[in-house]
Amino acid sequence: MLELAGTAAPSTLHRSSAFSAEDFTGPSSAGPETPLIDHSLRDHLRPWVTPASTTRDDGSPGPYQWRGLIWQTVEFNIVENAFRTSSDDVMRDLLGHKPFWHDYVASMRQWNMRRFSDGDDFLVDDIGHPIQGAVSAYIEIQNSPSDARLEWGDPGYTMSRFKGLLWATVFSTHEKIGPTGEAGIGNDGGFTYGNQCFYHCTSATFGPGTIDTKYTNNTGWTDFVITPVVGMVWVVGEDVLDKKISDRLSEAYPDKLWPKIVRGSLSPSRSFANMLRWRVPWYRDFQESPAPADRVHFFRSDEAVEATRIPRFSIAPFARNVSIATNSADCFNCRHNVIGGGVEGSVKLRDWLAFDSIVSYHPGASPLPSDRAGGDMVVAAFGLSATREWEQYAVHLAIRPGLVHFTNAYLASPVTFVVPVTPYNIGTTPAAPATIPEPGVIDANGTPNQPPLGGVTHFAWDVGLSGDYKLAHGVAIRLGVDEDVVRYRTDKVDPPALGAPPYFSWLSKENFINRGNYTVQVGPVFSF
């Protein structure tokens, strides 16, 4: 009986006998209470931060972190474009008021590869762009479990940095001619400006005898070459300083903060790449112990079990009210509450992230036509939504690009002419009611040059915040508030000529405005 009392239960013996001692994470001296390490929750919540030093069971480097490479590259692109648009008023105007895809294609057609210089100054071309190349190279390096641990002079160092050079070349090429690069956001190539006076040239600042006699459309070979090549010079230089100076300071003062600050300051490109993976600037993979490899677990983690209980699909029919500018006999181009219905559907990509779509139909939204609205309205948007779940509630934040379609609107802007309207409601010029120039919409009967009618479609962004109250398993009631930003073409047209030095433009002559429209919707949600 004493032997039986000191022996583990038969089921435990049977379960343990299927594994050898080497299957466990730590040495036996760690005690029976030491938990096995599970990184699944961290990787699940922050997919762009993956342990680049992950090892396999045999101690060799783990697989390449492609997920981290893509996420961090996208982050870098977003940060760059945010800085560019916030500091350039012309770029903001182009994004806000010009047709994106038309002008992107027009810019690409004017790309000049018959010269090396693109007209930028030394600080931009020879300092800023190489740093961009170095950051993108470090993004590639830090997502390789083997290359991230190599220092200057280590075996394999040269090949590891060559792979970083290849990725820097890909990234810099996209940043010049990609749709989210300089040709797409900013329309480099599509227009010209003075090399020195930029967008504010006058006869006193441009021309013979002035400070500026040349103009450019900011295209050429320079950034395609300088960014990755000189960027690798930055990488090697930072790596040498890291080993020759920062390593020695860290060894001499291991408990001090200032050597870490010095390390981050001497490696600005690597520090920025570290922050893109949510690490401190002075983080170094070679200073960290390799992350433990995936091990065999007796039981699934609580997080994994809970994730399987979350419904993957949901369908939410709803009634929807949109406050949007439409036309009626009482008011032209005025905001009206347009009621309709539709359905929202989502597919879980993770327990907090879903592909989300919404479609709604609003009959008779605009009784009278204009070049912006007319007839029934259909809204369709597709994007992503983030969710936070509680036992009884859930909150969703969705961002969806989409389209707003009207079935019976003018296919072109009406010709402006004088009509008597009393009282008038759209005239903005200080004139008598009988002489106000108005498009022929309100008094449409017998209007000369009335445009043909048909369907018109506007691009839109839908940003929605909604909350669920769970009534039962798989059934909830949802209340949502959205902001739909609709992009309308205006009747303002730029002069048809290409321009004169230093300002030529091959961009669209059309202009657009963006108008926000709030919506409220309510309905049930069925999850399965």
Short mmCIF file of C-alpha atoms in Angstrom, two decimals:
data_model
loop_
_atom_site.label_atom_id
_atom_site.label_comp_id
_atom_site.label_asym_id
_atom_site.label_seq_id
_atom_site.Cartn_x
_atom_site.Cartn_y
_atom_site.Cartn_z
CA MET A 1 0.00 0.00 0.00
CA LEU A 2 2.88 2.34 0.73
CA GLU A 3 4.25 1.72 -2.73
CA LEU A 4 0.87 2.45 -4.28
CA ALA A 5 0.50 5.66 -2.30
CA GLY A 6 3.83 6.95 -3.57
CA THR A 7 3.11 6.07 -7.19
CA ALA A 8 1.50 8.35 -9.73
CA ALA A 9 -1.98 7.57 -10.97
CA PRO A 10 -2.11 5.08 -13.83
CA SER A 11 -3.54 7.68 -16.27
CA THR A 12 -0.66 10.04 -15.49
CA LEU A 13 1.90 7.29 -16.00
CA HIS A 14 0.34 6.41 -19.32
CA ARG A 15 0.29 10.05 -20.49
CA SER A 16 3.90 10.67 -19.46
CA SER A 17 5.24 7.50 -20.98
CA ALA A 18 4.50 8.83 -24.46
CA PHE A 19 7.23 11.47 -24.11
CA SER A 20 10.90 11.44 -23.27
CA ALA A 21 12.59 13.79 -20.84
CA GLU A 22 14.04 15.88 -23.66
CA ASP A 23 10.52 16.94 -24.66
CA PHE A 24 10.31 19.22 -21.61
CA THR A 25 11.34 22.88 -21.66
CA GLY A 26 13.59 23.29 -18.66
CA PRO A 27 15.84 21.15 -16.48
CA SER A 28 14.29 19.13 -13.70
CA SER A 29 15.82 21.42 -11.13
CA ALA A 30 13.34 24.10 -12.14
CA GLY A 31 10.71 22.28 -10.14
CA PRO A 32 7.34 20.84 -11.07
CA GLU A 33 5.63 24.26 -10.94
CA THR A 34 7.64 25.71 -13.89
CA PRO A 35 5.14 26.27 -16.71
CA LEU A 36 5.78 25.44 -20.31
CA ILE A 37 6.17 28.61 -22.37
CA ASP A 38 3.47 29.34 -24.92
CA HIS A 39 3.98 32.30 -27.27
CA SER A 40 0.73 31.85 -29.16
CA LEU A 41 -1.16 34.64 -27.36
CA ARG A 42 1.57 37.22 -27.95
CA ASP A 43 1.89 36.29 -31.62
CA HIS A 44 -1.90 36.35 -31.90
CA LEU A 45 -2.33 39.86 -30.52
CA ARG A 46 0.74 41.41 -32.14
CA PRO A 47 1.32 39.52 -35.40
CA TRP A 48 4.03 41.88 -36.59
CA VAL A 49 6.18 41.11 -33.52
CA THR A 50 7.48 37.58 -33.82
CA PRO A 51 10.56 36.25 -32.02
CA ALA A 52 13.22 36.45 -34.73
CA SER A 53 15.49 34.18 -32.68
CA THR A 54 13.04 31.26 -32.54
CA THR A 55 14.83 27.92 -32.67
CA ARG A 56 13.78 24.45 -33.61
CA ASP A 57 13.91 21.47 -31.27
CA ASP A 58 17.48 20.67 -32.38
CA GLY A 59 18.66 24.21 -31.58
CA SER A 60 18.96 25.35 -35.20
CA PRO A 61 17.40 28.67 -36.32
CA GLY A 62 13.68 28.59 -36.94
CA PRO A 63 11.86 29.52 -40.16
CA TYR A 64 12.05 32.96 -41.71
CA GLN A 65 9.55 35.41 -40.21
CA TRP A 66 7.66 36.42 -43.37
CA ARG A 67 4.77 37.79 -41.36
CA GLY A 68 7.07 40.16 -39.51
CA LEU A 69 8.76 41.24 -42.74
CA ILE A 70 5.47 42.21 -44.38
CA TRP A 71 3.94 43.92 -41.33
CA GLN A 72 7.04 45.97 -40.54
CA THR A 73 7.46 46.99 -44.19
CA VAL A 74 3.85 48.17 -44.31
CA GLU A 75 4.39 50.10 -41.07
CA PHE A 76 7.45 51.80 -42.56
CA ASN A 77 5.51 52.77 -45.68
CA ILE A 78 2.69 54.24 -43.56
CA VAL A 79 5.10 56.25 -41.40
CA GLU A 80 6.88 57.66 -44.46
CA ASN A 81 3.66 58.65 -46.21
CA ALA A 82 2.26 60.20 -43.03
CA PHE A 83 5.36 62.38 -42.72
CA ARG A 84 5.31 63.35 -46.41
CA THR A 85 1.64 64.32 -46.49
CA SER A 86 1.77 66.20 -43.19
CA SER A 87 4.65 68.37 -44.41
CA ASP A 88 3.56 69.00 -48.03
CA ASP A 89 0.46 71.08 -48.75
CA VAL A 90 0.54 70.28 -52.49
CA MET A 91 0.53 66.56 -51.74
CA ARG A 92 -2.46 66.95 -49.44
CA ASP A 93 -4.30 68.88 -52.13
CA LEU A 94 -3.61 66.18 -54.74
CA LEU A 95 -4.81 63.41 -52.42
CA GLY A 96 -7.91 65.31 -51.41
CA HIS A 97 -9.08 66.74 -54.72
CA LYS A 98 -7.66 64.72 -57.63
CA PRO A 99 -8.52 61.29 -59.10
CA PHE A 100 -5.94 58.92 -57.60
CA TRP A 101 -5.64 56.17 -60.22
CA HIS A 102 -5.81 58.48 -63.23
CA ASP A 103 -3.04 60.68 -61.88
CA TYR A 104 -0.93 57.69 -60.82
CA VAL A 105 -0.96 56.37 -64.40
CA ALA A 106 -0.32 59.86 -65.80
CA SER A 107 2.66 60.28 -63.46
CA MET A 108 4.15 56.93 -64.46
CA ARG A 109 3.91 57.85 -68.15
CA GLN A 110 6.07 60.93 -67.58
CA TRP A 111 8.78 59.14 -65.59
CA ASN A 112 12.13 60.27 -67.02
CA MET A 113 14.79 57.54 -66.88
CA ARG A 114 17.12 59.30 -69.34
CA ARG A 115 18.89 61.12 -66.51
CA PHE A 116 20.43 60.26 -63.16
CA SER A 117 19.54 63.23 -60.93
CA ASP A 118 15.92 63.88 -60.01
CA GLY A 119 16.55 67.44 -58.83
CA ASP A 120 16.47 66.84 -55.07
CA ASP A 121 19.15 68.38 -52.88
CA PHE A 122 22.01 66.63 -51.06
CA LEU A 123 20.13 66.21 -47.79
CA VAL A 124 17.25 64.36 -49.46
CA ASP A 125 19.08 62.28 -52.05
CA ASP A 126 22.33 61.45 -50.25
CA ILE A 127 21.25 61.36 -46.59
CA GLY A 128 17.51 60.74 -46.34
CA HIS A 129 17.16 58.08 -49.03
CA PRO A 130 20.20 56.04 -47.87
CA ILE A 131 18.75 55.99 -44.35
CA GLN A 132 15.50 54.72 -45.89
CA GLY A 133 17.50 51.97 -47.60
CA ALA A 134 19.26 51.06 -44.36
CA VAL A 135 16.00 50.81 -42.41
CA SER A 136 14.40 48.56 -45.04
CA ALA A 137 17.54 46.37 -45.09
CA TYR A 138 17.44 45.99 -41.30
CA ILE A 139 13.77 45.03 -41.53
CA GLU A 140 14.79 42.08 -43.69
CA ILE A 141 17.76 41.19 -41.49
CA GLN A 142 15.88 41.24 -38.19
CA ASN A 143 13.26 38.82 -39.49
CA SER A 144 15.84 36.16 -40.31
CA PRO A 145 16.45 34.04 -37.17
CA SER A 146 20.02 33.34 -38.26
CA ASP A 147 21.04 36.68 -39.84
CA ALA A 148 19.65 38.79 -36.98
CA ARG A 149 22.26 37.34 -34.59
CA LEU A 150 25.28 38.06 -36.80
CA GLU A 151 27.70 40.88 -36.03
CA TRP A 152 30.37 42.52 -38.15
CA GLY A 153 33.06 39.96 -38.96
CA ASP A 154 31.00 36.86 -38.13
CA PRO A 155 30.89 34.02 -40.67
CA GLY A 156 27.92 34.57 -42.96
CA TYR A 157 27.77 38.32 -42.29
CA THR A 158 28.36 39.34 -45.91
CA MET A 159 25.62 37.11 -47.32
CA SER A 160 23.17 38.22 -44.62
CA ARG A 161 23.65 41.87 -45.54
CA PHE A 162 23.45 41.07 -49.26
CA LYS A 163 19.95 39.70 -48.68
CA GLY A 164 19.14 42.93 -46.87
CA LEU A 165 20.39 44.82 -49.93
CA LEU A 166 18.00 42.88 -52.16
CA TRP A 167 15.02 43.75 -49.96
CA ALA A 168 16.10 47.39 -49.77
CA THR A 169 16.15 47.44 -53.59
CA VAL A 170 12.62 46.04 -53.75
CA PHE A 171 11.35 48.50 -51.13
CA SER A 172 13.00 51.57 -52.66
CA THR A 173 11.67 50.66 -56.11
CA HIS A 174 8.14 50.49 -54.73
CA GLU A 175 8.63 53.74 -52.84
CA LYS A 176 9.36 55.46 -56.15
CA ILE A 177 6.92 53.92 -58.64
CA GLY A 178 4.44 51.94 -56.53
CA PRO A 179 0.84 53.06 -55.94
CA THR A 180 1.65 53.86 -52.30
CA GLY A 181 5.02 55.32 -53.26
CA GLU A 182 5.97 58.73 -54.60
CA ALA A 183 4.31 58.24 -58.00
CA GLY A 184 0.98 57.36 -56.38
CA ILE A 185 1.04 59.56 -53.27
CA GLY A 186 2.38 62.91 -54.41
CA ASN A 187 2.32 62.17 -58.17
CA ASP A 188 6.05 62.53 -58.76
CA GLY A 189 6.52 62.62 -62.52
CA GLY A 190 3.09 64.07 -63.22
CA PHE A 191 4.04 67.74 -62.88
CA THR A 192 7.11 69.97 -62.75
CA TYR A 193 8.34 72.66 -60.36
CA GLY A 194 11.41 74.82 -59.83
CA ASN A 195 14.51 73.18 -58.39
CA GLN A 196 14.99 75.98 -55.87
CA CYS A 197 11.71 77.89 -55.61
CA PHE A 198 9.63 74.68 -55.71
CA TYR A 199 5.87 75.43 -55.75
CA HIS A 200 6.10 79.20 -55.18
CA CYS A 201 8.11 80.45 -58.15
CA THR A 202 7.65 83.99 -59.47
CA SER A 203 9.38 86.05 -62.13
CA ALA A 204 11.70 87.28 -59.40
CA THR A 205 12.77 83.77 -58.33
CA PHE A 206 12.69 81.77 -61.58
CA GLY A 207 14.24 82.56 -64.94
CA PRO A 208 17.44 84.11 -66.31
CA GLY A 209 19.28 86.15 -63.73
CA THR A 210 17.38 84.64 -60.75
CA ILE A 211 18.25 81.97 -58.20
CA ASP A 212 16.48 79.24 -60.18
CA THR A 213 16.66 78.47 -63.88
CA LYS A 214 15.87 74.74 -63.91
CA TYR A 215 12.77 72.71 -63.21
CA THR A 216 12.14 69.01 -62.62
CA ASN A 217 9.37 66.45 -62.23
CA ASN A 218 11.43 64.69 -59.52
CA THR A 219 12.26 61.59 -61.57
CA GLY A 220 15.53 59.91 -62.49
CA TRP A 221 17.77 56.97 -61.61
CA THR A 222 19.30 58.44 -58.47
CA ASP A 223 16.97 57.08 -55.80
CA PHE A 224 16.78 53.64 -57.43
CA VAL A 225 20.57 53.35 -57.04
CA ILE A 226 21.50 55.54 -54.07
CA THR A 227 18.81 54.26 -51.70
CA PRO A 228 19.84 50.56 -51.55
CA VAL A 229 23.56 50.91 -52.34
CA VAL A 230 24.48 53.79 -50.05
CA GLY A 231 21.92 52.41 -47.61
CA MET A 232 24.10 49.31 -47.25
CA VAL A 233 27.07 51.57 -46.51
CA TRP A 234 25.00 52.92 -43.62
CA VAL A 235 24.22 49.37 -42.48
CA VAL A 236 27.86 48.27 -42.48
CA GLY A 237 28.94 51.50 -40.80
CA GLU A 238 26.37 51.09 -38.04
CA ASP A 239 27.35 47.44 -37.56
CA VAL A 240 31.03 48.37 -37.20
CA LEU A 241 30.23 51.08 -34.63
CA ASP A 242 27.95 48.63 -32.85
CA LYS A 243 30.73 46.09 -32.40
CA LYS A 244 33.72 48.37 -31.89
CA ILE A 245 32.12 50.93 -29.58
CA SER A 246 28.68 49.92 -28.28
CA ASP A 247 29.61 46.33 -27.41
CA ARG A 248 32.64 47.46 -25.42
CA LEU A 249 30.65 50.07 -23.52
CA SER A 250 27.94 47.51 -22.70
CA GLU A 251 30.54 45.05 -21.42
CA ALA A 252 32.25 47.72 -19.31
CA TYR A 253 29.01 49.13 -17.87
CA PRO A 254 26.46 46.29 -18.03
CA ASP A 255 24.08 47.81 -15.48
CA LYS A 256 24.02 51.36 -16.84
CA LEU A 257 21.41 52.90 -19.10
CA TRP A 258 23.65 55.36 -20.94
CA PRO A 259 25.56 52.69 -22.95
CA LYS A 260 22.20 51.54 -24.31
CA ILE A 261 21.33 55.09 -25.31
CA VAL A 262 24.71 55.39 -27.03
CA ARG A 263 24.07 52.13 -28.90
CA GLY A 264 20.72 53.34 -30.16
CA SER A 265 22.10 56.77 -31.10
CA LEU A 266 25.02 55.35 -33.10
CA SER A 267 22.64 53.12 -35.08
CA PRO A 268 19.67 55.33 -36.09
CA SER A 269 18.57 53.06 -38.93
CA ARG A 270 18.59 49.93 -36.80
CA SER A 271 16.90 51.78 -33.95
CA PHE A 272 14.05 52.78 -36.26
CA ALA A 273 13.73 49.22 -37.59
CA ASN A 274 13.60 47.97 -34.01
CA MET A 275 10.75 50.32 -33.18
CA LEU A 276 8.83 49.00 -36.18
CA ARG A 277 8.82 45.59 -34.47
CA TRP A 278 7.97 47.20 -31.13
CA ARG A 279 11.40 46.80 -29.60
CA VAL A 280 13.47 49.39 -27.77
CA PRO A 281 15.96 51.19 -30.05
CA TRP A 282 19.02 49.47 -28.55
CA TYR A 283 17.61 45.95 -28.78
CA ARG A 284 20.02 43.41 -30.32
CA ASP A 285 19.09 39.82 -31.14
CA PHE A 286 22.62 38.56 -30.46
CA GLN A 287 22.37 39.79 -26.86
CA GLU A 288 19.25 37.74 -26.18
CA SER A 289 19.02 34.03 -25.47
CA PRO A 290 17.32 32.12 -28.28
CA ALA A 291 13.59 31.88 -27.73
CA PRO A 292 12.55 28.38 -26.69
CA ALA A 293 11.33 26.20 -29.49
CA ASP A 294 7.81 24.91 -29.70
CA ARG A 295 7.35 21.99 -27.31
CA VAL A 296 4.83 19.22 -26.87
CA HIS A 297 2.01 20.21 -24.51
CA PHE A 298 -0.16 17.79 -22.60
CA PHE A 299 -3.15 20.14 -22.88
CA ARG A 300 -4.08 22.94 -25.25
CA SER A 301 -3.60 26.39 -23.77
CA ASP A 302 -6.61 28.19 -22.35
CA GLU A 303 -6.30 30.82 -25.08
CA ALA A 304 -6.34 28.20 -27.82
CA VAL A 305 -9.40 26.50 -26.35
CA GLU A 306 -11.22 29.81 -25.97
CA ALA A 307 -10.38 30.83 -29.54
CA THR A 308 -12.15 27.76 -30.89
CA ARG A 309 -15.36 28.83 -29.16
CA ILE A 310 -15.54 32.20 -30.93
CA PRO A 311 -17.90 32.09 -33.93
CA ARG A 312 -16.10 32.54 -37.20
CA PHE A 313 -18.91 33.92 -39.38
CA SER A 314 -21.55 36.54 -38.69
CA ILE A 315 -24.45 38.00 -40.65
CA ALA A 316 -26.17 41.18 -39.50
CA PRO A 317 -29.26 42.47 -41.35
CA PHE A 318 -30.06 46.05 -40.41
CA ALA A 319 -32.16 49.14 -40.94
CA ARG A 320 -30.02 52.14 -41.80
CA ASN A 321 -30.39 55.90 -41.88
CA VAL A 322 -27.87 57.94 -43.88
CA SER A 323 -27.66 61.72 -43.67
CA ILE A 324 -26.46 62.62 -47.17
CA ALA A 325 -26.81 65.43 -49.72
CA THR A 326 -29.62 64.68 -52.19
CA ASN A 327 -32.13 66.65 -54.28
CA SER A 328 -35.83 67.25 -53.76
CA ALA A 329 -38.44 69.78 -54.83
CA ASP A 330 -37.92 71.61 -51.55
CA CYS A 331 -34.13 71.78 -51.53
CA PHE A 332 -31.40 71.02 -54.05
CA ASN A 333 -28.12 69.46 -52.87
CA CYS A 334 -29.28 69.56 -49.25
CA ARG A 335 -28.71 67.02 -46.54
CA HIS A 336 -31.61 64.58 -46.09
CA ASN A 337 -32.13 61.53 -43.91
CA VAL A 338 -32.30 58.59 -46.30
CA ILE A 339 -33.70 55.37 -44.83
CA GLY A 340 -32.94 51.92 -46.18
CA GLY A 341 -31.80 48.47 -45.23
CA GLY A 342 -28.98 46.06 -45.87
CA VAL A 343 -26.74 43.38 -44.48
CA GLU A 344 -23.29 43.24 -42.95
CA GLY A 345 -21.16 40.11 -43.10
CA SER A 346 -17.82 39.23 -41.57
CA VAL A 347 -15.36 36.35 -41.60
CA LYS A 348 -12.90 36.01 -38.72
CA LEU A 349 -9.24 36.09 -39.70
CA ARG A 350 -8.26 36.05 -36.02
CA ASP A 351 -10.36 36.27 -32.91
CA TRP A 352 -9.90 40.08 -32.95
CA LEU A 353 -9.66 40.73 -36.71
CA ALA A 354 -12.19 40.04 -39.48
CA PHE A 355 -12.80 40.68 -43.14
CA ASP A 356 -15.91 42.83 -43.10
CA SER A 357 -18.38 43.88 -45.80
CA ILE A 358 -21.57 45.91 -45.87
CA VAL A 359 -24.24 46.47 -48.53
CA SER A 360 -27.31 48.70 -48.19
CA TYR A 361 -30.13 49.85 -50.47
CA HIS A 362 -32.02 53.14 -50.09
CA PRO A 363 -35.00 53.51 -52.45
CA GLY A 364 -35.93 56.99 -53.65
CA ALA A 365 -32.93 58.56 -51.97
CA SER A 366 -32.83 61.53 -54.35
CA PRO A 367 -36.13 62.35 -56.12
CA LEU A 368 -34.47 64.86 -58.46
CA PRO A 369 -31.20 64.38 -60.37
CA SER A 370 -27.93 66.25 -60.25
CA ASP A 371 -24.42 65.29 -61.26
CA ARG A 372 -23.90 63.91 -57.73
CA ALA A 373 -27.16 62.19 -56.82
CA GLY A 374 -30.43 60.98 -58.27
CA GLY A 375 -32.79 58.04 -57.91
CA ASP A 376 -32.11 55.08 -55.63
CA MET A 377 -28.88 54.78 -53.67
CA VAL A 378 -26.77 51.65 -53.18
CA VAL A 379 -23.82 51.55 -50.77
CA ALA A 380 -21.21 48.78 -50.80
CA ALA A 381 -17.99 48.70 -48.78
CA PHE A 382 -15.40 46.02 -48.02
CA GLY A 383 -12.58 46.15 -45.49
CA LEU A 384 -11.41 45.04 -42.04
CA SER A 385 -12.90 45.24 -38.56
CA ALA A 386 -11.28 44.89 -35.14
CA THR A 387 -13.30 43.40 -32.27
CA ARG A 388 -13.07 43.35 -28.49
CA GLU A 389 -15.25 40.67 -26.86
CA TRP A 390 -16.68 40.41 -23.36
CA GLU A 391 -19.08 37.88 -21.92
CA GLN A 392 -22.17 39.99 -22.63
CA TYR A 393 -20.90 42.69 -24.99
CA ALA A 394 -18.69 43.24 -28.02
CA VAL A 395 -17.31 46.37 -29.67
CA HIS A 396 -16.27 46.60 -33.33
CA LEU A 397 -14.25 49.20 -35.23
CA ALA A 398 -14.42 48.86 -39.03
CA ILE A 399 -12.58 50.65 -41.83
CA ARG A 400 -13.93 49.89 -45.30
CA PRO A 401 -13.31 51.47 -48.71
CA GLY A 402 -16.30 51.23 -51.00
CA LEU A 403 -18.71 52.82 -53.46
CA VAL A 404 -21.90 54.89 -53.36
CA HIS A 405 -24.05 54.45 -56.47
CA PHE A 406 -27.07 56.50 -57.60
CA THR A 407 -29.29 55.00 -60.28
CA ASN A 408 -30.74 58.12 -61.98
CA ALA A 409 -28.31 61.05 -61.93
CA TYR A 410 -26.82 63.39 -64.52
CA LEU A 411 -23.89 61.80 -66.35
CA ALA A 412 -22.23 65.23 -66.75
CA SER A 413 -22.38 68.54 -64.95
CA PRO A 414 -25.33 70.69 -66.11
CA VAL A 415 -24.67 73.84 -68.10
CA THR A 416 -25.08 76.90 -65.90
CA PHE A 417 -27.73 79.38 -67.02
CA VAL A 418 -30.02 82.00 -65.50
CA VAL A 419 -33.43 80.90 -64.22
CA PRO A 420 -35.91 82.79 -62.01
CA VAL A 421 -36.18 81.11 -58.63
CA THR A 422 -38.07 82.74 -55.77
CA PRO A 423 -37.16 82.12 -53.06
CA TYR A 424 -33.78 80.86 -54.19
CA ASN A 425 -31.98 78.24 -52.13
CA ILE A 426 -28.70 77.45 -53.83
CA GLY A 427 -27.47 80.85 -55.03
CA THR A 428 -24.29 81.92 -53.31
CA THR A 429 -23.56 85.04 -55.34
CA PRO A 430 -24.82 88.40 -54.02
CA ALA A 431 -27.42 88.99 -56.73
CA ALA A 432 -31.14 89.35 -57.14
CA PRO A 433 -33.11 86.07 -57.21
CA ALA A 434 -34.03 86.48 -60.89
CA THR A 435 -30.39 86.69 -62.02
CA ILE A 436 -28.79 83.91 -60.03
CA PRO A 437 -26.94 81.40 -62.26
CA GLU A 438 -28.09 77.89 -61.37
CA PRO A 439 -27.74 74.47 -62.95
CA GLY A 440 -30.92 73.33 -64.67
CA VAL A 441 -32.15 70.94 -62.02
CA ILE A 442 -34.98 72.55 -60.06
CA ASP A 443 -36.68 73.93 -63.16
CA ALA A 444 -35.75 70.94 -65.31
CA ASN A 445 -38.71 71.04 -67.73
CA GLY A 446 -37.57 72.54 -70.99
CA THR A 447 -34.09 73.16 -69.67
CA PRO A 448 -31.63 73.60 -72.56
CA ASN A 449 -28.59 71.31 -72.66
CA GLN A 450 -29.86 69.06 -69.90
CA PRO A 451 -27.32 66.21 -69.48
CA PRO A 452 -28.36 62.59 -70.07
CA LEU A 453 -29.47 60.52 -67.10
CA GLY A 454 -27.92 57.29 -65.84
CA GLY A 455 -26.05 55.70 -62.99
CA VAL A 456 -23.17 57.52 -61.29
CA THR A 457 -20.77 56.00 -58.78
CA HIS A 458 -18.66 57.76 -56.16
CA PHE A 459 -15.73 56.36 -54.20
CA ALA A 460 -16.22 56.38 -50.42
CA TRP A 461 -14.59 55.46 -47.13
CA ASP A 462 -16.74 53.97 -44.38
CA VAL A 463 -15.50 54.14 -40.78
CA GLY A 464 -17.86 52.47 -38.33
CA LEU A 465 -18.10 51.90 -34.59
CA SER A 466 -20.70 49.41 -33.37
CA GLY A 467 -21.62 47.58 -30.20
CA ASP A 468 -23.29 44.20 -29.66
CA TYR A 469 -25.48 43.13 -26.77
CA LYS A 470 -25.58 39.35 -26.65
CA LEU A 471 -29.06 37.90 -26.19
CA ALA A 472 -28.09 34.25 -26.46
CA HIS A 473 -25.32 32.10 -27.87
CA GLY A 474 -24.83 33.22 -31.46
CA VAL A 475 -27.53 35.94 -31.31
CA ALA A 476 -27.05 39.62 -30.47
CA ILE A 477 -28.51 43.03 -31.18
CA ARG A 478 -26.16 45.57 -32.82
CA LEU A 479 -26.23 49.37 -32.83
CA GLY A 480 -23.74 51.10 -35.10
CA VAL A 481 -22.67 54.64 -35.95
CA ASP A 482 -20.69 55.22 -39.15
CA GLU A 483 -19.05 58.09 -40.96
CA ASP A 484 -19.20 57.70 -44.74
CA VAL A 485 -16.82 60.05 -46.55
CA VAL A 486 -18.03 60.29 -50.17
CA ARG A 487 -15.84 61.66 -52.94
CA TYR A 488 -17.74 63.81 -55.47
CA ARG A 489 -16.59 65.17 -58.80
CA THR A 490 -17.16 68.92 -59.03
CA ASP A 491 -17.81 71.18 -62.02
CA LYS A 492 -14.50 72.94 -61.41
CA VAL A 493 -12.08 72.13 -64.24
CA ASP A 494 -8.46 73.25 -64.42
CA PRO A 495 -7.22 75.06 -67.56
CA PRO A 496 -6.64 72.55 -70.38
CA ALA A 497 -3.12 73.73 -71.26
CA LEU A 498 -0.04 71.86 -70.00
CA GLY A 499 1.31 75.07 -68.47
CA ALA A 500 4.51 77.06 -68.78
CA PRO A 501 7.97 76.81 -67.18
CA PRO A 502 8.51 75.91 -64.42
CA TYR A 503 5.00 74.53 -64.03
CA PHE A 504 3.82 71.83 -66.42
CA SER A 505 1.16 69.29 -65.45
CA TRP A 506 -0.07 66.07 -67.02
CA LEU A 507 -2.49 65.36 -64.19
CA SER A 508 -6.27 65.29 -64.47
CA LYS A 509 -8.04 68.61 -64.93
CA GLU A 510 -11.01 67.39 -62.87
CA ASN A 511 -11.42 68.24 -59.21
CA PHE A 512 -13.16 66.39 -56.40
CA ILE A 513 -14.43 67.17 -52.93
CA ASN A 514 -14.89 64.86 -49.94
CA ARG A 515 -18.06 65.13 -47.92
CA GLY A 516 -18.74 63.34 -44.65
CA ASN A 517 -22.11 61.70 -43.96
CA TYR A 518 -23.10 60.17 -40.64
CA THR A 519 -25.17 57.00 -40.50
CA VAL A 520 -27.01 55.06 -37.82
CA GLN A 521 -27.99 51.42 -38.16
CA VAL A 522 -29.58 48.80 -35.93
CA GLY A 523 -30.43 45.15 -36.29
CA PRO A 524 -29.77 41.59 -35.11
CA VAL A 525 -26.50 39.69 -35.47
CA PHE A 526 -26.30 35.95 -36.09
CA SER A 527 -22.92 34.32 -35.45
CA PHE A 528 -21.92 30.76 -36.23
#
